[in-house]
């Protein structure tokens, strides 16, 4: 499984790409694979604020529905509107076109896993 | 817990299928992916391992009358070579199982029953019909479903035989590689297709011969469920159960038998609930067990979802739900699903209307 080196990972299977005081968030390849074909993504709205670990949305696949959690305290500044019509982008490109949202934060994220740590913990 | 295994279990694992427990069986949910398998079934042909289902033979002198008193099927009008859908009912007229009965000959019937219900069905039938007439052949027989618009040409290539003349809910017995196979033009996907019955130790050979055909791919129980739901077909334990009569589940038209069968009088009554076919605006769906409330924000429960899914061939979400009968004429139905409320509208069955199952072939 190829989990990019430049991302941080949460045990709840979200990934995070930090860019200064902003971050792009999605779910991992491991998570999309476990969910199967994704049919709907329930995303928060721009401007919503979250604490770390708070439930921020849900992802539905043909067979399951799974909550997604915010890996850091932050404010939503953009959501991936392509997912409204093409939620399968999360299956085909979980680290690229399947990104879910962009957030801004004041305190840098902590307690997250590196690519190596995440891959070792969730090998397939 | 150790699972029951079909003769194709090792094959599924060798293909890295995603496996799950279904009625105590270790079954393939998906191989390539539910959406891909769903679409392939609607456009080409798929094979499904259905060896977990129960198979029962009932035969002996005078058994037609005995069986007619035990099940809802009208056996008087069922000729040899045809099969029919119906129910084993409780004394209260509720559904113990939904089954297909094949008329193999005078006083000779073949029954296909749900895996989870098989042992209870067998005991019930032995009691109602007479144990000496009833034989459970599940352990020595297998079942593979070939489903999809290209099924007919697949059968022709694999069996070197033409099945154009075989009509919907008809069957024939063939000999293939020295083995007797029942070919039945029936299925659970809404598409043209065939259900194949054969000795269990022939399953892998037959599966591999079918899988080698250019049009055929394997499909799992995940796609089987989205296909049957789009086609408006009930699943036992969801739309049918011992709490509801066939009339409550919208299947009163199946009750044509004039025999005095167990549960007959109450089967056509609607004591409490009505099954609704529902569609949602978008892709978001309800799941089995999600509750329906009387109005937005209300906590008054008036119904429950029995099946729900994004419908791949329609592009929106659909569901079945039981609603208390006094609320059945509402225009909109509101569900609580997690933190959200979802609004559904009543639609006619089947949800997906382009299925090829009834297509005239000659």
Short mmCIF file of C-alpha atoms in Angstrom, two decimals:
data_model
loop_
_atom_site.label_atom_id
_atom_site.label_comp_id
_atom_site.label_asym_id
_atom_site.label_seq_id
_atom_site.Cartn_x
_atom_site.Cartn_y
_atom_site.Cartn_z
CA UNK A 1 0.00 0.00 0.00
CA UNK A 2 1.37 3.39 -1.01
CA UNK A 3 0.85 6.04 1.66
CA UNK A 4 2.63 9.23 0.57
CA UNK A 5 5.65 10.28 2.67
CA UNK A 6 4.65 13.94 2.89
CA UNK A 7 1.34 13.31 4.71
CA UNK A 8 0.35 12.79 8.35
CA UNK A 9 -2.11 10.07 9.32
CA UNK A 10 -4.72 9.56 12.05
CA UNK A 11 -5.69 6.22 13.58
CA UNK A 12 -9.23 6.96 12.44
CA UNK A 13 -7.87 6.76 8.85
CA UNK A 14 -7.84 10.38 7.80
CA UNK A 15 -4.76 11.89 6.14
CA UNK A 16 -3.52 15.45 6.42
CA UNK A 17 -1.27 17.49 4.14
CA UNK A 18 0.04 20.52 6.03
CA UNK A 19 0.70 23.70 4.04
CA UNK A 20 1.80 26.48 6.44
CA UNK A 21 -1.26 27.12 8.67
CA UNK A 22 -3.62 25.23 6.39
CA UNK A 23 -4.16 21.55 5.77
CA UNK A 24 -5.89 19.39 3.15
CA UNK A 25 -7.72 16.37 4.59
CA UNK A 26 -8.94 13.14 3.06
CA UNK A 27 -9.30 9.47 3.96
CA UNK A 28 -6.58 6.91 3.42
CA UNK A 29 -6.28 4.24 0.76
CA UNK A 30 -6.74 1.68 3.56
CA UNK A 31 -10.05 3.32 4.53
CA UNK A 32 -11.44 3.62 0.99
CA UNK A 33 -10.54 0.02 0.35
CA UNK A 34 -12.30 -1.13 3.51
CA UNK A 35 -15.42 0.89 2.65
CA UNK A 36 -15.69 -0.29 -0.94
CA UNK A 37 -17.44 1.71 -3.67
CA UNK A 38 -18.22 5.12 -2.20
CA UNK A 39 -21.61 6.54 -3.14
CA UNK A 40 -22.05 9.62 -0.95
CA UNK A 41 -19.93 12.01 1.11
CA UNK A 42 -21.54 14.12 3.82
CA UNK A 43 -19.21 17.10 4.28
CA UNK A 44 -19.25 20.02 6.68
CA UNK A 45 -19.78 23.57 5.40
CA UNK A 46 -17.19 26.24 4.82
CA UNK A 47 -16.84 28.23 8.04
CA UNK A 48 -17.68 25.32 10.37
CA UNK A 49 -15.27 24.98 13.30
CA UNK A 50 -14.19 21.72 14.90
CA UNK A 51 -12.22 20.43 17.84
CA UNK A 52 -9.76 17.58 17.44
CA UNK A 53 -11.46 14.18 17.14
CA UNK A 54 -14.89 15.67 16.51
CA UNK A 55 -17.15 13.94 14.01
CA UNK A 56 -17.22 16.14 10.90
CA UNK A 57 -19.06 14.10 8.31
CA UNK A 58 -19.82 10.68 6.97
CA UNK A 59 -18.92 8.54 4.01
CA UNK A 60 -21.39 6.07 2.58
CA UNK A 61 -20.53 3.15 0.41
CA UNK A 62 -22.89 0.64 -1.17
CA UNK A 63 -22.67 -1.57 1.90
CA UNK A 64 -21.67 0.70 4.78
CA UNK A 65 -21.74 4.15 6.30
CA UNK A 66 -18.78 5.42 8.26
CA UNK A 67 -18.23 8.64 10.22
CA UNK A 68 -15.16 10.75 9.57
CA UNK A 69 -13.34 12.67 12.30
CA UNK A 70 -11.38 15.89 12.34
CA UNK A 71 -7.70 15.09 13.06
CA UNK A 72 -7.02 18.56 14.51
CA UNK A 73 -8.76 21.66 15.84
CA UNK A 74 -9.53 23.81 12.81
CA UNK A 75 -11.93 25.79 10.65
CA UNK A 76 -13.16 24.60 7.27
CA UNK A 77 -12.15 26.92 4.40
CA UNK A 78 -13.04 24.77 1.38
CA UNK A 79 -14.75 21.48 0.57
CA UNK A 80 -14.28 19.30 -2.51
CA UNK A 81 -17.53 19.89 -4.38
CA UNK A 82 -16.57 17.35 -7.06
CA UNK A 83 -17.43 14.67 -4.49
CA UNK A 84 -21.12 15.61 -4.67
CA UNK A 85 -21.38 14.13 -8.13
CA UNK A 86 -18.29 11.91 -8.22
CA UNK A 87 -17.78 10.44 -4.73
CA UNK A 88 -15.90 7.54 -6.34
CA UNK A 89 -12.92 9.92 -6.70
CA UNK A 90 -12.10 8.83 -3.14
CA UNK A 91 -11.78 5.24 -4.38
CA UNK A 92 -9.77 6.03 -7.48
CA UNK A 93 -7.51 8.78 -6.11
CA UNK A 94 -7.74 8.98 -2.29
CA UNK A 95 -4.64 11.19 -1.94
CA UNK A 96 -5.34 13.44 -4.93
CA UNK A 97 -8.68 14.24 -6.56
CA UNK A 98 -10.46 12.47 -3.69
CA UNK A 99 -9.46 15.12 -1.11
CA UNK A 100 -12.37 16.08 1.14
CA UNK A 101 -11.67 19.47 2.67
CA UNK A 102 -9.19 22.25 3.31
CA UNK A 103 -8.93 23.75 6.78
CA UNK A 104 -7.01 26.47 8.58
CA UNK A 105 -5.58 26.01 12.08
CA UNK A 106 -3.85 27.95 14.82
CA UNK A 107 -2.06 25.14 16.64
CA UNK A 108 -0.04 22.71 14.58
CA UNK A 109 -1.46 19.17 14.57
CA UNK A 110 0.05 16.68 16.98
CA UNK A 111 -0.23 13.03 17.89
CA UNK A 112 -0.50 11.95 14.25
CA UNK A 113 1.39 9.15 12.53
CA UNK A 114 4.03 9.32 9.83
CA UNK A 115 3.58 7.42 6.58
CA UNK A 116 5.90 4.67 7.86
CA UNK A 117 4.10 4.37 11.19
CA UNK A 118 0.67 4.28 9.58
CA UNK A 119 1.71 1.72 6.97
CA UNK A 120 3.25 -0.50 9.67
CA UNK A 121 0.09 -0.30 11.77
CA UNK A 122 -2.39 -0.83 8.91
CA UNK A 123 -0.48 -2.93 6.41
CA UNK A 124 -3.36 -3.76 4.11
CA UNK B 1 -17.08 -19.42 15.07
CA UNK B 2 -16.37 -21.70 12.17
CA UNK B 3 -18.27 -20.95 9.01
CA UNK B 4 -19.99 -23.21 6.56
CA UNK B 5 -18.17 -23.32 3.24
CA UNK B 6 -19.49 -23.72 -0.28
CA UNK B 7 -17.49 -25.91 -2.69
CA UNK B 8 -16.27 -22.65 -4.30
CA UNK B 9 -14.92 -21.13 -1.08
CA UNK B 10 -11.25 -21.73 -1.93
CA UNK B 11 -11.78 -20.24 -5.39
CA UNK B 12 -13.23 -17.04 -3.90
CA UNK B 13 -10.28 -16.71 -1.53
CA UNK B 14 -7.84 -17.34 -4.38
CA UNK B 15 -9.38 -14.34 -6.19
CA UNK B 16 -8.96 -12.13 -3.11
CA UNK B 17 -12.70 -11.67 -2.83
CA UNK B 18 -13.89 -9.64 0.12
CA UNK B 19 -15.60 -12.29 2.27
CA UNK B 20 -18.24 -11.98 4.99
CA UNK B 21 -20.53 -14.10 7.06
CA UNK B 22 -24.01 -14.63 5.60
CA UNK B 23 -26.45 -16.97 7.37
CA UNK B 24 -23.45 -18.79 8.91
CA UNK B 25 -21.77 -19.17 5.50
CA UNK B 26 -18.44 -17.59 4.52
CA UNK B 27 -19.56 -15.89 1.31
CA UNK B 28 -18.00 -13.53 -1.25
CA UNK B 29 -19.36 -9.97 -0.95
CA UNK B 30 -17.35 -8.60 -3.86
CA UNK B 31 -14.43 -9.36 -6.12
CA UNK B 32 -13.70 -6.31 -8.29
CA UNK B 33 -16.21 -4.00 -6.60
CA UNK B 34 -19.97 -3.90 -6.07
CA UNK B 35 -20.64 -1.16 -8.64
CA UNK B 36 -18.56 -2.82 -11.36
CA UNK B 37 -20.20 -6.20 -10.71
CA UNK B 38 -23.65 -4.61 -10.66
CA UNK B 39 -23.08 -2.90 -14.01
CA UNK B 40 -21.53 -5.99 -15.55
CA UNK B 41 -24.64 -7.99 -14.61
CA UNK B 42 -26.94 -5.38 -16.17
CA UNK B 43 -24.91 -5.24 -19.41
CA UNK B 44 -23.21 -8.64 -19.87
CA UNK B 45 -23.38 -11.71 -17.61
CA UNK B 46 -22.26 -12.61 -14.09
CA UNK B 47 -22.00 -15.82 -12.13
CA UNK B 48 -22.99 -15.99 -8.46
CA UNK B 49 -22.12 -18.77 -6.01
CA UNK B 50 -25.49 -19.67 -4.49
CA UNK B 51 -24.47 -23.07 -3.11
CA UNK B 52 -25.46 -21.91 0.38
CA UNK B 53 -29.19 -22.01 -0.39
CA UNK B 54 -31.24 -24.97 0.78
CA UNK B 55 -32.63 -27.58 -1.62
CA UNK B 56 -35.40 -30.00 -0.72
CA UNK B 57 -37.07 -32.81 -2.68
CA UNK B 58 -40.67 -33.76 -1.95
CA UNK B 59 -42.09 -36.78 -3.71
CA UNK B 60 -44.37 -39.75 -3.25
CA UNK B 61 -47.91 -40.82 -3.92
CA UNK B 62 -50.44 -38.08 -3.29
CA UNK B 63 -47.79 -35.59 -2.27
CA UNK B 64 -49.19 -32.79 -4.43
CA UNK B 65 -52.24 -32.45 -2.22
CA UNK B 66 -50.17 -32.68 0.95
CA UNK B 67 -47.74 -30.01 -0.26
CA UNK B 68 -50.61 -27.80 -1.44
CA UNK B 69 -51.82 -27.72 2.16
CA UNK B 70 -48.35 -26.80 3.44
CA UNK B 71 -47.35 -23.86 1.19
CA UNK B 72 -49.08 -20.91 -0.53
CA UNK B 73 -48.11 -22.01 -4.06
CA UNK B 74 -50.88 -22.96 -6.46
CA UNK B 75 -49.68 -26.42 -7.48
CA UNK B 76 -52.91 -27.27 -9.33
CA UNK B 77 -51.97 -24.92 -12.17
CA UNK B 78 -48.23 -25.69 -12.11
CA UNK B 79 -47.29 -28.02 -14.98
CA UNK B 80 -44.19 -30.20 -15.15
CA UNK B 81 -41.27 -28.04 -16.35
CA UNK B 82 -42.47 -24.85 -14.66
CA UNK B 83 -41.65 -23.32 -11.28
CA UNK B 84 -43.44 -20.84 -9.05
CA UNK B 85 -42.67 -18.38 -6.26
CA UNK B 86 -44.57 -18.45 -2.96
CA UNK B 87 -44.37 -18.86 0.81
CA UNK B 88 -44.27 -21.21 3.73
CA UNK B 89 -46.56 -19.46 6.19
CA UNK B 90 -46.99 -19.65 9.93
CA UNK B 91 -50.39 -20.48 11.43
CA UNK B 92 -50.79 -16.70 11.82
CA UNK B 93 -50.40 -16.14 8.08
CA UNK B 94 -46.97 -14.52 8.40
CA UNK B 95 -43.99 -15.52 6.28
CA UNK B 96 -41.73 -18.31 7.53
CA UNK B 97 -39.83 -18.35 4.22
CA UNK B 98 -40.20 -17.40 0.57
CA UNK B 99 -39.38 -20.31 -1.72
CA UNK B 100 -39.48 -21.46 -5.33
CA UNK B 101 -41.13 -24.79 -6.11
CA UNK B 102 -40.27 -26.73 -9.28
CA UNK B 103 -42.73 -29.30 -10.61
CA UNK B 104 -40.48 -32.20 -11.66
CA UNK B 105 -43.27 -34.71 -12.32
CA UNK B 106 -46.58 -35.94 -11.01
CA UNK B 107 -46.16 -35.91 -7.22
CA UNK B 108 -42.50 -34.87 -7.48
CA UNK B 109 -41.38 -31.38 -6.44
CA UNK B 110 -38.06 -29.60 -5.92
CA UNK B 111 -37.92 -26.67 -3.46
CA UNK B 112 -35.28 -23.96 -3.20
CA UNK B 113 -35.24 -22.19 0.16
CA UNK B 114 -33.25 -19.48 1.95
CA UNK B 115 -30.05 -20.60 3.66
CA UNK B 116 -30.98 -19.09 7.03
CA UNK B 117 -34.40 -20.77 6.98
CA UNK B 118 -33.41 -24.15 5.51
CA UNK B 119 -33.42 -26.34 8.60
CA UNK B 120 -36.61 -24.80 9.98
CA UNK B 121 -38.27 -25.15 6.57
CA UNK B 122 -37.26 -28.79 6.39
CA UNK B 123 -38.68 -29.56 9.82
CA UNK B 124 -41.88 -27.68 9.08
CA UNK B 125 -42.40 -29.42 5.74
CA UNK B 126 -41.61 -32.83 7.26
CA UNK B 127 -44.30 -32.17 9.85
CA UNK B 128 -46.89 -30.80 7.43
CA UNK B 129 -46.29 -33.09 4.45
CA UNK B 130 -44.97 -36.21 6.19
CA UNK B 131 -41.32 -36.94 6.95
CA UNK B 132 -41.26 -39.95 4.63
CA UNK B 133 -41.87 -37.70 1.59
CA UNK B 134 -39.38 -34.93 2.37
CA UNK B 135 -35.65 -35.09 1.72
CA UNK B 136 -33.07 -32.34 2.35
CA UNK B 137 -30.57 -32.60 -0.51
CA UNK B 138 -28.68 -29.36 0.32
CA UNK B 139 -25.49 -31.17 1.34
CA UNK B 140 -25.12 -32.92 -1.99
CA UNK B 141 -26.38 -30.33 -4.47
CA UNK B 142 -25.09 -27.01 -5.69
CA UNK B 143 -26.44 -23.85 -7.29
CA UNK B 144 -24.84 -21.26 -9.54
CA UNK B 145 -26.79 -18.30 -10.94
CA UNK B 146 -25.87 -16.98 -14.38
CA UNK B 147 -27.50 -13.57 -14.75
CA UNK B 148 -27.40 -10.80 -17.33
CA UNK B 149 -28.59 -10.03 -20.87
CA UNK B 150 -25.79 -12.11 -22.39
CA UNK B 151 -26.65 -15.22 -20.33
CA UNK B 152 -28.41 -16.93 -23.21
CA UNK B 153 -25.40 -16.73 -25.51
CA UNK B 154 -23.10 -17.81 -22.68
CA UNK B 155 -25.20 -20.95 -22.13
CA UNK B 156 -25.05 -21.68 -25.83
CA UNK B 157 -21.26 -21.42 -25.90
CA UNK B 158 -20.65 -23.36 -22.69
CA UNK B 159 -23.30 -26.10 -23.02
CA UNK B 160 -23.40 -26.21 -26.86
CA UNK B 161 -27.16 -26.05 -26.59
CA UNK B 162 -29.78 -23.43 -27.39
CA UNK B 163 -32.21 -22.26 -24.70
CA UNK B 164 -34.26 -19.75 -26.72
CA UNK B 165 -37.41 -21.78 -26.14
CA UNK B 166 -37.07 -21.78 -22.37
CA UNK B 167 -39.61 -19.29 -21.02
CA UNK B 168 -39.51 -17.24 -17.82
CA UNK B 169 -40.08 -19.50 -14.76
CA UNK B 170 -39.54 -22.63 -16.88
CA UNK B 171 -36.76 -25.17 -16.61
CA UNK B 172 -35.22 -28.11 -18.37
CA UNK B 173 -32.70 -30.81 -17.46
CA UNK B 174 -29.56 -31.24 -19.55
CA UNK B 175 -26.56 -33.51 -19.54
CA UNK B 176 -23.21 -31.72 -19.52
CA UNK B 177 -19.94 -33.67 -19.25
CA UNK B 178 -21.95 -36.64 -18.01
CA UNK B 179 -23.61 -34.64 -15.24
CA UNK B 180 -27.30 -33.77 -14.91
CA UNK B 181 -27.94 -30.04 -14.60
CA UNK B 182 -31.27 -28.29 -14.12
CA UNK B 183 -31.34 -25.05 -16.14
CA UNK B 184 -34.06 -22.72 -14.85
CA UNK B 185 -34.90 -19.37 -16.42
CA UNK B 186 -35.23 -17.53 -13.13
CA UNK B 187 -33.10 -15.28 -11.00
CA UNK B 188 -32.76 -12.51 -8.46
CA UNK B 189 -31.35 -9.61 -10.48
CA UNK B 190 -34.18 -8.48 -12.78
CA UNK B 191 -32.12 -9.48 -15.81
CA UNK B 192 -32.42 -12.35 -18.23
CA UNK B 193 -30.71 -15.21 -16.48
CA UNK B 194 -30.59 -18.80 -15.44
CA UNK B 195 -30.27 -20.66 -12.17
CA UNK B 196 -28.31 -23.89 -12.46
CA UNK B 197 -28.70 -26.87 -10.09
CA UNK B 198 -26.27 -29.79 -10.13
CA UNK B 199 -24.43 -32.29 -7.89
CA UNK B 200 -22.31 -30.39 -5.38
CA UNK B 201 -19.01 -32.01 -6.35
CA UNK B 202 -19.42 -30.62 -9.88
CA UNK B 203 -19.57 -27.00 -8.67
CA UNK B 204 -15.95 -26.01 -9.27
CA UNK B 205 -15.82 -27.57 -12.74
CA UNK B 206 -19.02 -25.81 -13.81
CA UNK B 207 -17.99 -22.50 -12.23
CA UNK B 208 -14.63 -22.53 -14.03
CA UNK B 209 -16.22 -23.45 -17.35
CA UNK B 210 -18.64 -20.53 -17.03
CA UNK B 211 -15.98 -18.13 -15.74
CA UNK B 212 -13.82 -18.90 -18.79
CA UNK B 213 -16.47 -17.46 -21.12
CA UNK B 214 -15.57 -14.06 -22.60
CA UNK B 215 -18.75 -12.35 -21.32
CA UNK B 216 -18.74 -13.73 -17.79
CA UNK B 217 -17.35 -12.29 -14.56
CA UNK B 218 -17.96 -13.43 -10.98
CA UNK B 219 -20.22 -11.27 -8.81
CA UNK B 220 -20.70 -11.33 -5.05
CA UNK B 221 -23.59 -10.96 -2.64
CA UNK B 222 -23.07 -7.18 -2.56
CA UNK B 223 -24.07 -6.76 -6.19
CA UNK B 224 -26.75 -9.43 -5.80
CA UNK B 225 -28.34 -7.23 -3.13
CA UNK B 226 -28.25 -3.95 -5.12
CA UNK B 227 -29.56 -5.77 -8.22
CA UNK B 228 -32.48 -7.42 -6.42
CA UNK B 229 -33.36 -4.20 -4.59
CA UNK B 230 -33.45 -2.13 -7.80
CA UNK B 231 -35.63 -4.83 -9.30
CA UNK B 232 -38.04 -4.57 -6.37
CA UNK B 233 -37.46 -8.12 -5.15
CA UNK B 234 -37.91 -8.90 -1.46
CA UNK B 235 -35.19 -10.33 0.76
CA UNK B 236 -36.24 -12.66 3.55
CA UNK B 237 -35.45 -11.19 6.98
CA UNK B 238 -35.94 -7.69 5.56
CA UNK B 239 -39.13 -7.21 3.53
CA UNK B 240 -40.50 -10.62 4.55
CA UNK B 241 -40.54 -12.05 8.04
CA UNK B 242 -42.60 -13.80 10.68
CA UNK B 243 -43.98 -10.45 11.85
CA UNK B 244 -45.69 -9.66 8.54
CA UNK B 245 -48.18 -11.28 6.20
CA UNK B 246 -47.56 -11.48 2.43
CA UNK B 247 -50.29 -8.85 2.03
CA UNK B 248 -48.40 -6.47 4.31
CA UNK B 249 -45.29 -7.09 2.21
CA UNK B 250 -47.16 -6.19 -0.97
CA UNK B 251 -47.28 -9.72 -2.34
CA UNK B 252 -50.99 -10.54 -2.04
CA UNK B 253 -51.14 -11.23 -5.80
CA UNK B 254 -49.04 -14.35 -5.22
CA UNK B 255 -51.82 -15.92 -3.16
CA UNK B 256 -53.74 -17.71 -5.92
CA UNK B 257 -53.91 -21.22 -4.50
CA UNK B 258 -57.41 -22.55 -3.88
CA UNK B 259 -56.13 -25.21 -1.52
CA UNK B 260 -56.72 -24.84 2.19
CA UNK B 261 -53.08 -24.19 3.14
CA UNK B 262 -51.63 -23.27 6.53
CA UNK B 263 -52.04 -19.55 7.26
CA UNK B 264 -54.26 -18.94 4.22
CA UNK B 265 -57.02 -16.92 5.80
CA UNK B 266 -54.74 -14.46 7.59
CA UNK B 267 -52.16 -14.20 4.79
CA UNK B 268 -54.28 -11.76 2.80
CA UNK B 269 -55.01 -9.52 5.77
CA UNK B 270 -53.11 -6.35 6.65
CA UNK B 271 -53.15 -6.22 10.46
CA UNK B 272 -50.57 -3.50 11.00
CA UNK B 273 -48.00 -2.43 8.40
CA UNK B 274 -47.67 -1.75 4.69
CA UNK B 275 -44.44 -2.09 2.72
CA UNK B 276 -43.46 1.05 0.80
CA UNK B 277 -41.14 1.41 -2.17
CA UNK B 278 -39.34 4.72 -1.73
CA UNK B 279 -36.90 6.95 -3.55
CA UNK B 280 -34.73 9.76 -2.23
CA UNK B 281 -33.69 12.99 -3.93
CA UNK B 282 -29.97 12.32 -3.84
CA UNK B 283 -27.43 9.59 -3.30
CA UNK B 284 -27.84 9.38 0.46
CA UNK B 285 -29.85 6.43 1.66
CA UNK B 286 -31.34 4.88 4.76
CA UNK B 287 -30.14 1.54 6.10
CA UNK B 288 -32.00 -1.47 7.38
CA UNK B 289 -33.39 -0.51 10.81
CA UNK B 290 -33.41 3.29 10.35
CA UNK B 291 -36.66 4.65 11.76
CA UNK B 292 -39.37 6.65 10.02
CA UNK B 293 -40.92 9.49 12.06
CA UNK B 294 -44.30 11.15 11.76
CA UNK B 295 -42.94 14.60 10.87
CA UNK B 296 -39.69 16.51 10.73
CA UNK B 297 -38.32 16.86 14.26
CA UNK B 298 -40.86 14.39 15.65
CA UNK B 299 -39.91 11.40 17.77
CA UNK B 300 -43.09 9.50 16.96
CA UNK B 301 -42.00 6.34 15.13
CA UNK B 302 -44.36 5.31 12.33
CA UNK B 303 -42.16 2.94 10.38
CA UNK B 304 -38.79 1.32 9.76
CA UNK B 305 -36.52 0.83 6.75
CA UNK B 306 -35.99 -2.78 5.73
CA UNK B 307 -33.48 -2.30 2.89
CA UNK B 308 -31.81 0.76 1.43
CA UNK B 309 -29.06 1.48 -1.01
CA UNK B 310 -27.71 3.85 -3.57
CA UNK B 311 -29.16 2.41 -6.79
CA UNK B 312 -26.25 2.18 -9.24
CA UNK B 313 -28.45 1.88 -12.36
CA UNK B 314 -30.65 4.82 -11.32
CA UNK B 315 -28.17 7.27 -9.81
CA UNK B 316 -30.18 7.94 -6.66
CA UNK B 317 -30.99 6.19 -3.39
CA UNK B 318 -33.93 3.81 -2.94
CA UNK B 319 -35.41 1.83 -0.07
CA UNK B 320 -38.10 -0.46 1.18
CA UNK B 321 -39.78 0.38 4.49
CA UNK B 322 -42.68 -0.80 6.58
CA UNK B 323 -45.04 1.99 7.65
CA UNK B 324 -48.03 1.70 9.96
CA UNK B 325 -50.98 1.31 7.59
CA UNK B 326 -52.78 4.45 8.75
CA UNK B 327 -49.87 6.55 7.42
CA UNK B 328 -49.45 4.83 4.05
CA UNK B 329 -51.12 7.58 2.01
CA UNK B 330 -48.72 10.35 3.00
CA UNK B 331 -46.85 12.05 0.17
CA UNK B 332 -43.55 12.19 1.96
CA UNK B 333 -41.88 9.96 4.50
CA UNK B 334 -39.18 11.19 6.87
CA UNK B 335 -36.39 8.99 8.19
CA UNK B 336 -33.84 9.52 10.89
CA UNK B 337 -30.49 8.28 9.67
CA UNK B 338 -27.68 9.02 12.10
CA UNK B 339 -27.77 12.79 12.71
CA UNK B 340 -29.71 13.49 9.54
CA UNK B 341 -33.28 13.49 8.39
CA UNK B 342 -33.93 12.06 4.95
CA UNK B 343 -37.09 12.64 2.96
CA UNK B 344 -38.46 9.89 0.73
CA UNK B 345 -41.20 9.68 -1.87
CA UNK B 346 -43.34 6.69 -2.80
CA UNK B 347 -42.64 5.10 -6.19
CA UNK B 348 -43.97 2.15 -8.20
CA UNK B 349 -42.11 -1.14 -8.41
CA UNK B 350 -39.80 -2.13 -9.85
CA UNK B 351 -37.49 0.78 -9.10
CA UNK B 352 -35.41 -0.13 -12.18
CA UNK B 353 -37.76 -0.77 -15.09
CA UNK B 354 -35.35 -1.71 -17.89
CA UNK B 355 -34.51 -5.21 -16.61
CA UNK B 356 -34.45 -7.95 -19.25
CA UNK B 357 -35.78 -10.83 -17.14
CA UNK B 358 -39.11 -11.13 -18.95
CA UNK B 359 -37.75 -10.52 -22.44
CA UNK B 360 -39.36 -12.65 -25.17
CA UNK B 361 -36.69 -14.70 -26.87
CA UNK B 362 -38.71 -16.25 -29.69
#
